């Protein structure tokens, strides 16, 4: 029981550190991630992945296990309208036009369907639809290449 509560406390600490905008806790969050990885291999790393995507930290993303790669997370909310976006890490990389990170996540078998949604839209965007909405030609080309390669596989 005590052992489980310690892990819960670490999860809450990481979440609070990421929410605290008064100081940059990201380096400490990264250290906690590796500690937690050794002691609680089943923990949900999604919030940390999303923060790494937002910070364009490809080097750290490459060190992560990416166990929750296709799990959507709340990434943006408007406090006035209550509209929000919920994306997978790939969806967030596409929304923020981070080609290198998107390419790496695709190479790690990030799924390309149902990656990002909002309260504006009844269904989730695919990777290609989201890149087209963003008018990101390089991202569109990258995703089209992955779609082509995935359909050519036996």
mmCIF file of N, CA and C in Angstrom, residues 4-142:
data_model
loop_
_atom_site.group_PDB
_atom_site.id
_atom_site.type_symbol
_atom_site.label_atom_id
_atom_site.label_comp_id
_atom_site.label_asym_id
_atom_site.label_seq_id
_atom_site.Cartn_x
_atom_site.Cartn_y
_atom_site.Cartn_z
ATOM 1 N N UNK A 4 2.653 1.774 -3.357
ATOM 2 C CA UNK A 4 1.773 2.303 -4.398
ATOM 3 C C UNK A 4 1.550 3.804 -4.209
ATOM 4 N N UNK A 5 1.385 4.260 -2.963
ATOM 5 C CA UNK A 5 1.166 5.679 -2.690
ATOM 6 C C UNK A 5 2.366 6.536 -3.070
ATOM 7 N N UNK A 6 3.572 5.997 -2.932
ATOM 8 C CA UNK A 6 4.768 6.730 -3.340
ATOM 9 C C UNK A 6 4.709 7.007 -4.839
ATOM 10 N N UNK A 7 4.308 6.022 -5.649
ATOM 11 C CA UNK A 7 4.196 6.217 -7.087
ATOM 12 C C UNK A 7 3.113 7.239 -7.414
ATOM 13 N N UNK A 8 1.976 7.169 -6.722
ATOM 14 C CA UNK A 8 0.926 8.151 -6.938
ATOM 15 C C UNK A 8 1.434 9.555 -6.635
ATOM 16 N N UNK A 9 2.205 9.693 -5.569
ATOM 17 C CA UNK A 9 2.762 10.990 -5.193
ATOM 18 C C UNK A 9 3.716 11.506 -6.274
ATOM 19 N N UNK A 10 4.519 10.628 -6.847
ATOM 20 C CA UNK A 10 5.441 11.030 -7.914
ATOM 21 C C UNK A 10 4.648 11.482 -9.147
ATOM 22 N N UNK A 11 3.586 10.753 -9.482
ATOM 23 C CA UNK A 11 2.758 11.139 -10.630
ATOM 24 C C UNK A 11 2.149 12.528 -10.410
ATOM 25 N N UNK A 12 1.607 12.755 -9.229
ATOM 26 C CA UNK A 12 0.997 14.047 -8.907
ATOM 27 C C UNK A 12 2.052 15.145 -8.935
ATOM 28 N N UNK A 13 3.237 14.854 -8.415
ATOM 29 C CA UNK A 13 4.326 15.831 -8.415
ATOM 30 C C UNK A 13 4.699 16.219 -9.839
ATOM 31 N N UNK A 14 4.843 15.234 -10.717
ATOM 32 C CA UNK A 14 5.173 15.513 -12.117
ATOM 33 C C UNK A 14 4.074 16.360 -12.758
ATOM 34 N N UNK A 15 2.829 15.990 -12.547
ATOM 35 C CA UNK A 15 1.712 16.734 -13.128
ATOM 36 C C UNK A 15 1.729 18.186 -12.651
ATOM 37 N N UNK A 16 1.909 18.388 -11.346
ATOM 38 C CA UNK A 16 1.932 19.747 -10.793
ATOM 39 C C UNK A 16 3.135 20.539 -11.290
ATOM 40 N N UNK A 17 4.267 19.876 -11.440
ATOM 41 C CA UNK A 17 5.453 20.563 -11.944
ATOM 42 C C UNK A 17 5.235 21.028 -13.386
ATOM 43 N N UNK A 18 4.563 20.217 -14.187
ATOM 44 C CA UNK A 18 4.307 20.593 -15.576
ATOM 45 C C UNK A 18 3.281 21.729 -15.675
ATOM 46 N N UNK A 19 2.346 21.783 -14.731
ATOM 47 C CA UNK A 19 1.327 22.830 -14.736
ATOM 48 C C UNK A 19 1.859 24.161 -14.215
ATOM 49 N N UNK A 20 2.905 24.138 -13.395
ATOM 50 C CA UNK A 20 3.435 25.345 -12.769
ATOM 51 C C UNK A 20 4.207 26.160 -13.801
ATOM 52 N N UNK A 21 3.616 27.260 -14.234
ATOM 53 C CA UNK A 21 4.263 28.087 -15.250
ATOM 54 C C UNK A 21 5.154 29.172 -14.647
ATOM 55 N N UNK A 22 5.242 29.233 -13.322
ATOM 56 C CA UNK A 22 6.059 30.271 -12.695
ATOM 57 C C UNK A 22 7.545 29.946 -12.748
ATOM 58 N N UNK A 23 7.879 28.686 -12.996
ATOM 59 C CA UNK A 23 9.284 28.313 -13.104
ATOM 60 C C UNK A 23 9.422 27.158 -14.085
ATOM 61 N N UNK A 24 10.621 26.958 -14.548
ATOM 62 C CA UNK A 24 10.861 25.891 -15.520
ATOM 63 C C UNK A 24 11.247 24.609 -14.786
ATOM 64 N N UNK A 25 10.275 23.742 -14.617
ATOM 65 C CA UNK A 25 10.493 22.464 -13.933
ATOM 66 C C UNK A 25 10.838 21.337 -14.882
ATOM 67 N N UNK A 26 10.876 21.623 -16.168
ATOM 68 C CA UNK A 26 11.066 20.577 -17.164
ATOM 69 C C UNK A 26 12.322 19.739 -16.934
ATOM 70 N N UNK A 27 13.483 20.322 -16.641
ATOM 71 C CA UNK A 27 14.665 19.476 -16.382
ATOM 72 C C UNK A 27 14.447 18.498 -15.217
ATOM 73 N N UNK A 28 13.753 18.942 -14.185
ATOM 74 C CA UNK A 28 13.477 18.043 -13.055
ATOM 75 C C UNK A 28 12.462 16.967 -13.426
ATOM 76 N N UNK A 29 11.496 17.324 -14.262
ATOM 77 C CA UNK A 29 10.514 16.343 -14.730
ATOM 78 C C UNK A 29 11.224 15.242 -15.506
ATOM 79 N N UNK A 30 12.192 15.613 -16.335
ATOM 80 C CA UNK A 30 12.948 14.624 -17.101
ATOM 81 C C UNK A 30 13.710 13.683 -16.165
ATOM 82 N N UNK A 31 14.295 14.212 -15.117
ATOM 83 C CA UNK A 31 14.994 13.361 -14.146
ATOM 84 C C UNK A 31 14.016 12.415 -13.458
ATOM 85 N N UNK A 32 12.871 12.939 -13.053
ATOM 86 C CA UNK A 32 11.860 12.098 -12.412
ATOM 87 C C UNK A 32 11.370 11.004 -13.352
ATOM 88 N N UNK A 33 11.272 11.324 -14.636
ATOM 89 C CA UNK A 33 10.839 10.334 -15.617
ATOM 90 C C UNK A 33 11.741 9.107 -15.572
ATOM 91 N N UNK A 34 13.049 9.311 -15.598
ATOM 92 C CA UNK A 34 13.970 8.172 -15.603
ATOM 93 C C UNK A 34 13.940 7.424 -14.275
ATOM 94 N N UNK A 35 13.735 8.124 -13.165
ATOM 95 C CA UNK A 35 13.585 7.454 -11.872
ATOM 96 C C UNK A 35 12.323 6.608 -11.853
ATOM 97 N N UNK A 36 11.248 7.185 -12.351
ATOM 98 C CA UNK A 36 9.965 6.477 -12.368
ATOM 99 C C UNK A 36 10.011 5.283 -13.312
ATOM 100 N N UNK A 37 10.720 5.419 -14.409
ATOM 101 C CA UNK A 37 10.848 4.335 -15.377
ATOM 102 C C UNK A 37 11.489 3.101 -14.739
ATOM 103 N N UNK A 38 12.444 3.313 -13.849
ATOM 104 C CA UNK A 38 13.125 2.206 -13.188
ATOM 105 C C UNK A 38 12.269 1.576 -12.099
ATOM 106 N N UNK A 39 11.456 2.390 -11.419
ATOM 107 C CA UNK A 39 10.706 1.876 -10.274
ATOM 108 C C UNK A 39 9.266 1.500 -10.586
ATOM 109 N N UNK A 40 8.678 2.103 -11.613
ATOM 110 C CA UNK A 40 7.281 1.839 -11.948
ATOM 111 C C UNK A 40 7.128 1.774 -13.467
ATOM 112 N N UNK A 41 7.551 0.672 -14.083
ATOM 113 C CA UNK A 41 7.554 0.593 -15.544
ATOM 114 C C UNK A 41 6.169 0.702 -16.183
ATOM 115 N N UNK A 42 5.108 0.576 -15.419
ATOM 116 C CA UNK A 42 3.768 0.656 -15.980
ATOM 117 C C UNK A 42 3.146 2.038 -15.939
ATOM 118 N N UNK A 43 3.890 3.044 -15.493
ATOM 119 C CA UNK A 43 3.287 4.365 -15.353
ATOM 120 C C UNK A 43 2.938 4.981 -16.708
ATOM 121 N N UNK A 44 1.964 5.871 -16.702
ATOM 122 C CA UNK A 44 1.508 6.523 -17.930
ATOM 123 C C UNK A 44 2.367 7.759 -18.173
ATOM 124 N N UNK A 45 3.139 7.731 -19.234
ATOM 125 C CA UNK A 45 4.091 8.806 -19.535
ATOM 126 C C UNK A 45 3.517 9.861 -20.474
ATOM 127 N N UNK A 46 2.220 9.801 -20.751
ATOM 128 C CA UNK A 46 1.634 10.642 -21.785
ATOM 129 C C UNK A 46 1.839 12.137 -21.553
ATOM 130 N N UNK A 47 1.651 12.624 -20.338
ATOM 131 C CA UNK A 47 1.823 14.063 -20.087
ATOM 132 C C UNK A 47 3.258 14.502 -20.354
ATOM 133 N N UNK A 48 4.191 13.627 -20.040
ATOM 134 C CA UNK A 48 5.598 13.959 -20.243
ATOM 135 C C UNK A 48 5.931 13.952 -21.736
ATOM 136 N N UNK A 49 5.380 13.001 -22.479
ATOM 137 C CA UNK A 49 5.583 12.974 -23.932
ATOM 138 C C UNK A 49 5.053 14.274 -24.544
ATOM 139 N N UNK A 50 3.853 14.662 -24.144
ATOM 140 C CA UNK A 50 3.242 15.859 -24.716
ATOM 141 C C UNK A 50 4.066 17.102 -24.399
ATOM 142 N N UNK A 51 4.598 17.186 -23.198
ATOM 143 C CA UNK A 51 5.446 18.328 -22.833
ATOM 144 C C UNK A 51 6.722 18.326 -23.667
ATOM 145 N N UNK A 52 7.301 17.156 -23.881
ATOM 146 C CA UNK A 52 8.516 17.064 -24.707
ATOM 147 C C UNK A 52 8.225 17.493 -26.143
ATOM 148 N N UNK A 53 7.057 17.140 -26.670
ATOM 149 C CA UNK A 53 6.687 17.571 -28.018
ATOM 150 C C UNK A 53 6.563 19.095 -28.052
ATOM 151 N N UNK A 54 5.874 19.663 -27.071
ATOM 152 C CA UNK A 54 5.711 21.119 -27.033
ATOM 153 C C UNK A 54 7.047 21.845 -26.946
ATOM 154 N N UNK A 55 8.004 21.241 -26.248
ATOM 155 C CA UNK A 55 9.319 21.867 -26.075
ATOM 156 C C UNK A 55 10.300 21.501 -27.183
ATOM 157 N N UNK A 56 9.806 20.772 -28.172
ATOM 158 C CA UNK A 56 10.625 20.380 -29.334
ATOM 159 C C UNK A 56 11.875 19.609 -28.902
ATOM 160 N N UNK A 57 11.700 18.748 -27.923
ATOM 161 C CA UNK A 57 12.826 18.022 -27.325
ATOM 162 C C UNK A 57 12.933 16.619 -27.927
ATOM 163 N N UNK A 58 13.353 16.560 -29.176
ATOM 164 C CA UNK A 58 13.467 15.276 -29.878
ATOM 165 C C UNK A 58 14.483 14.355 -29.194
ATOM 166 N N UNK A 59 15.555 14.907 -28.678
ATOM 167 C CA UNK A 59 16.575 14.079 -28.019
ATOM 168 C C UNK A 59 15.968 13.319 -26.833
ATOM 169 N N UNK A 60 15.144 13.994 -26.048
ATOM 170 C CA UNK A 60 14.496 13.334 -24.910
ATOM 171 C C UNK A 60 13.448 12.333 -25.392
ATOM 172 N N UNK A 61 12.687 12.703 -26.414
ATOM 173 C CA UNK A 61 11.661 11.799 -26.952
ATOM 174 C C UNK A 61 12.299 10.497 -27.419
ATOM 175 N N UNK A 62 13.476 10.581 -28.001
ATOM 176 C CA UNK A 62 14.171 9.377 -28.468
ATOM 177 C C UNK A 62 14.611 8.486 -27.314
ATOM 178 N N UNK A 63 14.702 9.013 -26.106
ATOM 179 C CA UNK A 63 15.082 8.219 -24.943
ATOM 180 C C UNK A 63 13.866 7.615 -24.242
ATOM 181 N N UNK A 64 12.682 8.056 -24.615
ATOM 182 C CA UNK A 64 11.460 7.594 -23.955
ATOM 183 C C UNK A 64 11.007 6.252 -24.537
ATOM 184 N N UNK A 65 10.219 5.525 -23.748
ATOM 185 C CA UNK A 65 9.716 4.248 -24.261
ATOM 186 C C UNK A 65 8.515 4.433 -25.161
ATOM 187 N N UNK A 66 7.819 5.548 -25.052
ATOM 188 C CA UNK A 66 6.664 5.872 -25.896
ATOM 189 C C UNK A 66 5.584 4.802 -25.825
ATOM 190 N N UNK A 67 5.370 4.312 -24.645
ATOM 191 C CA UNK A 67 4.368 3.273 -24.424
ATOM 192 C C UNK A 67 2.950 3.794 -24.689
ATOM 193 N N UNK A 68 2.727 5.073 -24.482
ATOM 194 C CA UNK A 68 1.398 5.662 -24.663
ATOM 195 C C UNK A 68 1.342 6.517 -25.923
ATOM 196 N N UNK A 69 2.035 6.097 -26.938
ATOM 197 C CA UNK A 69 2.213 6.871 -28.163
ATOM 198 C C UNK A 69 0.902 7.222 -28.851
ATOM 199 N N UNK A 70 -0.083 6.357 -28.780
ATOM 200 C CA UNK A 70 -1.335 6.589 -29.505
ATOM 201 C C UNK A 70 -2.496 6.987 -28.603
ATOM 202 N N UNK A 71 -2.167 7.405 -27.397
ATOM 203 C CA UNK A 71 -3.195 7.805 -26.441
ATOM 204 C C UNK A 71 -3.385 9.322 -26.482
ATOM 205 N N UNK A 72 -4.604 9.791 -26.770
ATOM 206 C CA UNK A 72 -4.812 11.243 -26.814
ATOM 207 C C UNK A 72 -4.810 11.869 -25.420
ATOM 208 N N UNK A 73 -4.398 13.122 -25.389
ATOM 209 C CA UNK A 73 -4.335 13.903 -24.152
ATOM 210 C C UNK A 73 -4.873 15.296 -24.419
ATOM 211 N N UNK A 74 -5.429 15.916 -23.395
ATOM 212 C CA UNK A 74 -5.864 17.294 -23.515
ATOM 213 C C UNK A 74 -4.631 18.169 -23.706
ATOM 214 N N UNK A 75 -4.597 18.970 -24.778
ATOM 215 C CA UNK A 75 -3.408 19.770 -25.053
ATOM 216 C C UNK A 75 -3.665 21.262 -25.062
ATOM 217 N N UNK A 76 -4.887 21.674 -25.235
ATOM 218 C CA UNK A 76 -5.150 23.100 -25.331
ATOM 219 C C UNK A 76 -6.615 23.336 -24.991
ATOM 220 N N UNK A 77 -6.869 24.358 -24.208
ATOM 221 C CA UNK A 77 -8.248 24.697 -23.869
ATOM 222 C C UNK A 77 -8.390 26.214 -23.820
ATOM 223 N N UNK A 78 -9.504 26.706 -24.311
ATOM 224 C CA UNK A 78 -9.794 28.130 -24.262
ATOM 225 C C UNK A 78 -10.673 28.383 -23.040
ATOM 226 N N UNK A 79 -10.172 29.133 -22.057
ATOM 227 C CA UNK A 79 -10.953 29.339 -20.829
ATOM 228 C C UNK A 79 -12.223 30.152 -21.041
ATOM 229 N N UNK A 80 -12.322 30.868 -22.160
ATOM 230 C CA UNK A 80 -13.499 31.697 -22.407
ATOM 231 C C UNK A 80 -14.609 30.931 -23.103
ATOM 232 N N UNK A 81 -14.251 30.049 -24.016
ATOM 233 C CA UNK A 81 -15.261 29.324 -24.785
ATOM 234 C C UNK A 81 -15.392 27.861 -24.364
ATOM 235 N N UNK A 82 -14.437 27.374 -23.597
ATOM 236 C CA UNK A 82 -14.379 25.971 -23.167
ATOM 237 C C UNK A 82 -14.164 25.002 -24.325
ATOM 238 N N UNK A 83 -13.704 25.507 -25.462
ATOM 239 C CA UNK A 83 -13.319 24.629 -26.559
ATOM 240 C C UNK A 83 -11.940 24.064 -26.246
ATOM 241 N N UNK A 84 -11.719 22.824 -26.631
ATOM 242 C CA UNK A 84 -10.436 22.200 -26.328
ATOM 243 C C UNK A 84 -9.979 21.321 -27.474
ATOM 244 N N UNK A 85 -8.697 21.018 -27.449
ATOM 245 C CA UNK A 85 -8.093 20.068 -28.370
ATOM 246 C C UNK A 85 -7.569 18.897 -27.563
ATOM 247 N N UNK A 86 -7.771 17.723 -28.100
ATOM 248 C CA UNK A 86 -7.240 16.509 -27.505
ATOM 249 C C UNK A 86 -6.495 15.777 -28.614
ATOM 250 N N UNK A 87 -5.191 15.547 -28.403
ATOM 251 C CA UNK A 87 -4.363 14.973 -29.461
ATOM 252 C C UNK A 87 -3.462 13.875 -28.918
ATOM 253 N N UNK A 88 -3.021 13.034 -29.830
ATOM 254 C CA UNK A 88 -1.930 12.112 -29.539
ATOM 255 C C UNK A 88 -0.632 12.920 -29.686
ATOM 256 N N UNK A 89 0.506 12.375 -29.264
ATOM 257 C CA UNK A 89 1.768 13.096 -29.494
ATOM 258 C C UNK A 89 1.994 13.437 -30.968
ATOM 259 N N UNK A 90 1.636 12.531 -31.889
ATOM 260 C CA UNK A 90 1.770 12.842 -33.313
ATOM 261 C C UNK A 90 0.873 14.012 -33.691
ATOM 262 N N UNK A 91 -0.351 14.012 -33.209
ATOM 263 C CA UNK A 91 -1.266 15.116 -33.495
ATOM 264 C C UNK A 91 -0.713 16.445 -33.004
ATOM 265 N N UNK A 92 -0.111 16.434 -31.832
ATOM 266 C CA UNK A 92 0.468 17.665 -31.290
ATOM 267 C C UNK A 92 1.675 18.106 -32.114
ATOM 268 N N UNK A 93 2.478 17.164 -32.562
ATOM 269 C CA UNK A 93 3.630 17.510 -33.402
ATOM 270 C C UNK A 93 3.157 18.132 -34.721
ATOM 271 N N UNK A 94 2.085 17.595 -35.286
ATOM 272 C CA UNK A 94 1.558 18.142 -36.542
ATOM 273 C C UNK A 94 0.950 19.520 -36.295
ATOM 274 N N UNK A 95 0.174 19.672 -35.225
ATOM 275 C CA UNK A 95 -0.437 20.975 -34.905
ATOM 276 C C UNK A 95 0.609 22.059 -34.733
ATOM 277 N N UNK A 96 1.754 21.699 -34.135
ATOM 278 C CA UNK A 96 2.791 22.689 -33.849
ATOM 279 C C UNK A 96 3.897 22.693 -34.906
ATOM 280 N N UNK A 97 3.647 21.991 -36.009
ATOM 281 C CA UNK A 97 4.530 21.982 -37.186
ATOM 282 C C UNK A 97 5.966 21.569 -36.861
ATOM 283 N N UNK A 98 6.091 20.459 -36.163
ATOM 284 C CA UNK A 98 7.400 19.926 -35.802
ATOM 285 C C UNK A 98 7.684 18.676 -36.638
ATOM 286 N N UNK A 99 8.222 18.909 -37.804
ATOM 287 C CA UNK A 99 8.429 17.859 -38.796
ATOM 288 C C UNK A 99 9.335 16.738 -38.278
ATOM 289 N N UNK A 100 10.460 17.075 -37.650
ATOM 290 C CA UNK A 100 11.404 16.057 -37.162
ATOM 291 C C UNK A 100 10.757 15.141 -36.131
ATOM 292 N N UNK A 101 9.990 15.728 -35.228
ATOM 293 C CA UNK A 101 9.330 14.924 -34.201
ATOM 294 C C UNK A 101 8.239 14.066 -34.829
ATOM 295 N N UNK A 102 7.465 14.628 -35.737
ATOM 296 C CA UNK A 102 6.426 13.844 -36.413
ATOM 297 C C UNK A 102 7.044 12.657 -37.153
ATOM 298 N N UNK A 103 8.143 12.900 -37.841
ATOM 299 C CA UNK A 103 8.807 11.819 -38.573
ATOM 300 C C UNK A 103 9.290 10.729 -37.618
ATOM 301 N N UNK A 104 9.850 11.119 -36.497
ATOM 302 C CA UNK A 104 10.316 10.124 -35.521
ATOM 303 C C UNK A 104 9.137 9.326 -34.955
ATOM 304 N N UNK A 105 8.060 10.008 -34.599
ATOM 305 C CA UNK A 105 6.900 9.302 -34.041
ATOM 306 C C UNK A 105 6.290 8.347 -35.062
ATOM 307 N N UNK A 106 6.243 8.759 -36.318
ATOM 308 C CA UNK A 106 5.750 7.860 -37.361
ATOM 309 C C UNK A 106 6.660 6.643 -37.504
ATOM 310 N N UNK A 107 7.961 6.854 -37.370
ATOM 311 C CA UNK A 107 8.897 5.722 -37.461
ATOM 312 C C UNK A 107 8.732 4.763 -36.291
ATOM 313 N N UNK A 108 8.164 5.251 -35.200
ATOM 314 C CA UNK A 108 7.903 4.422 -34.026
ATOM 315 C C UNK A 108 6.475 3.876 -34.039
ATOM 316 N N UNK A 109 5.874 3.844 -35.186
ATOM 317 C CA UNK A 109 4.535 3.300 -35.450
ATOM 318 C C UNK A 109 3.399 4.072 -34.770
ATOM 319 N N UNK A 110 3.513 5.380 -34.762
ATOM 320 C CA UNK A 110 2.372 6.183 -34.314
ATOM 321 C C UNK A 110 1.251 5.987 -35.324
ATOM 322 N N UNK A 111 0.052 5.790 -34.831
ATOM 323 C CA UNK A 111 -1.061 5.608 -35.764
ATOM 324 C C UNK A 111 -1.420 6.947 -36.398
ATOM 325 N N UNK A 112 -1.918 6.879 -37.627
ATOM 326 C CA UNK A 112 -2.176 8.093 -38.403
ATOM 327 C C UNK A 112 -3.652 8.471 -38.455
ATOM 328 N N UNK A 113 -4.526 7.648 -37.892
ATOM 329 C CA UNK A 113 -5.950 7.950 -37.870
ATOM 330 C C UNK A 113 -6.372 8.364 -36.469
ATOM 331 N N UNK A 114 -7.384 9.226 -36.405
ATOM 332 C CA UNK A 114 -7.948 9.652 -35.120
ATOM 333 C C UNK A 114 -6.879 10.174 -34.169
ATOM 334 N N UNK A 115 -6.118 11.175 -34.621
ATOM 335 C CA UNK A 115 -5.000 11.656 -33.810
ATOM 336 C C UNK A 115 -5.268 12.971 -33.104
ATOM 337 N N UNK A 116 -6.297 13.697 -33.522
ATOM 338 C CA UNK A 116 -6.531 15.002 -32.896
ATOM 339 C C UNK A 116 -7.986 15.401 -33.101
ATOM 340 N N UNK A 117 -8.584 15.928 -32.061
ATOM 341 C CA UNK A 117 -9.959 16.372 -32.156
ATOM 342 C C UNK A 117 -10.171 17.622 -31.335
ATOM 343 N N UNK A 118 -11.336 18.210 -31.518
ATOM 344 C CA UNK A 118 -11.669 19.401 -30.753
ATOM 345 C C UNK A 118 -13.169 19.451 -30.561
ATOM 346 N N UNK A 119 -13.597 20.375 -29.732
ATOM 347 C CA UNK A 119 -15.032 20.534 -29.540
ATOM 348 C C UNK A 119 -15.676 21.184 -30.759
ATOM 349 N N UNK A 120 -14.868 21.724 -31.677
ATOM 350 C CA UNK A 120 -15.396 22.311 -32.912
ATOM 351 C C UNK A 120 -15.823 21.240 -33.906
ATOM 352 N N UNK A 121 -15.310 20.067 -33.762
ATOM 353 C CA UNK A 121 -15.437 19.031 -34.776
ATOM 354 C C UNK A 121 -15.993 17.759 -34.143
ATOM 355 N N UNK A 122 -16.902 17.123 -34.810
ATOM 356 C CA UNK A 122 -17.546 15.927 -34.248
ATOM 357 C C UNK A 122 -16.672 14.680 -34.327
ATOM 358 N N UNK A 123 -15.779 14.627 -35.309
ATOM 359 C CA UNK A 123 -14.911 13.456 -35.415
ATOM 360 C C UNK A 123 -13.455 13.890 -35.344
ATOM 361 N N UNK A 124 -12.580 12.919 -35.125
ATOM 362 C CA UNK A 124 -11.155 13.204 -34.990
ATOM 363 C C UNK A 124 -10.486 13.345 -36.359
ATOM 364 N N UNK A 125 -9.480 14.182 -36.415
ATOM 365 C CA UNK A 125 -8.698 14.346 -37.635
ATOM 366 C C UNK A 125 -7.743 13.164 -37.803
ATOM 367 N N UNK A 126 -7.463 12.841 -39.051
ATOM 368 C CA UNK A 126 -6.346 11.940 -39.352
ATOM 369 C C UNK A 126 -5.100 12.824 -39.448
ATOM 370 N N UNK A 127 -3.932 12.187 -39.503
ATOM 371 C CA UNK A 127 -2.680 12.942 -39.614
ATOM 372 C C UNK A 127 -2.680 13.795 -40.889
ATOM 373 N N UNK A 128 -3.109 13.206 -41.989
ATOM 374 C CA UNK A 128 -3.113 13.930 -43.257
ATOM 375 C C UNK A 128 -4.095 15.097 -43.229
ATOM 376 N N UNK A 129 -5.292 14.885 -42.693
ATOM 377 C CA UNK A 129 -6.279 15.971 -42.600
ATOM 378 C C UNK A 129 -5.752 17.127 -41.756
ATOM 379 N N UNK A 130 -5.108 16.805 -40.649
ATOM 380 C CA UNK A 130 -4.592 17.849 -39.764
ATOM 381 C C UNK A 130 -3.473 18.640 -40.445
ATOM 382 N N UNK A 131 -2.597 17.959 -41.156
ATOM 383 C CA UNK A 131 -1.533 18.648 -41.891
ATOM 384 C C UNK A 131 -2.123 19.536 -42.985
ATOM 385 N N UNK A 132 -3.180 19.062 -43.639
ATOM 386 C CA UNK A 132 -3.833 19.866 -44.681
ATOM 387 C C UNK A 132 -4.513 21.095 -44.087
ATOM 388 N N UNK A 133 -5.156 20.946 -42.935
ATOM 389 C CA UNK A 133 -5.780 22.089 -42.262
ATOM 390 C C UNK A 133 -4.727 23.130 -41.899
ATOM 391 N N UNK A 134 -3.556 22.671 -41.494
ATOM 392 C CA UNK A 134 -2.449 23.571 -41.132
ATOM 393 C C UNK A 134 -1.713 24.125 -42.352
ATOM 394 N N UNK A 135 -2.059 23.623 -43.533
ATOM 395 C CA UNK A 135 -1.399 24.043 -44.778
ATOM 396 C C UNK A 135 0.123 23.876 -44.699
ATOM 397 N N UNK A 136 0.534 22.751 -44.131
ATOM 398 C CA UNK A 136 1.958 22.454 -43.934
ATOM 399 C C UNK A 136 2.402 21.474 -45.025
ATOM 400 N N UNK A 137 2.970 22.001 -46.106
ATOM 401 C CA UNK A 137 3.306 21.186 -47.277
ATOM 402 C C UNK A 137 4.340 20.108 -46.972
ATOM 403 N N UNK A 138 5.339 20.427 -46.158
ATOM 404 C CA UNK A 138 6.365 19.432 -45.816
ATOM 405 C C UNK A 138 5.763 18.295 -44.999
ATOM 406 N N UNK A 139 4.866 18.645 -44.072
ATOM 407 C CA UNK A 139 4.222 17.628 -43.246
ATOM 408 C C UNK A 139 3.320 16.743 -44.109
ATOM 409 N N UNK A 140 2.587 17.356 -45.036
ATOM 410 C CA UNK A 140 1.709 16.597 -45.941
ATOM 411 C C UNK A 140 2.542 15.590 -46.737
ATOM 412 N N UNK A 141 3.668 16.040 -47.269
ATOM 413 C CA UNK A 141 4.548 15.171 -48.054
ATOM 414 C C UNK A 141 5.060 14.006 -47.201
ATOM 415 N N UNK A 142 5.466 14.303 -45.969
ATOM 416 C CA UNK A 142 5.948 13.257 -45.052
ATOM 417 C C UNK A 142 4.854 12.224 -44.784
#
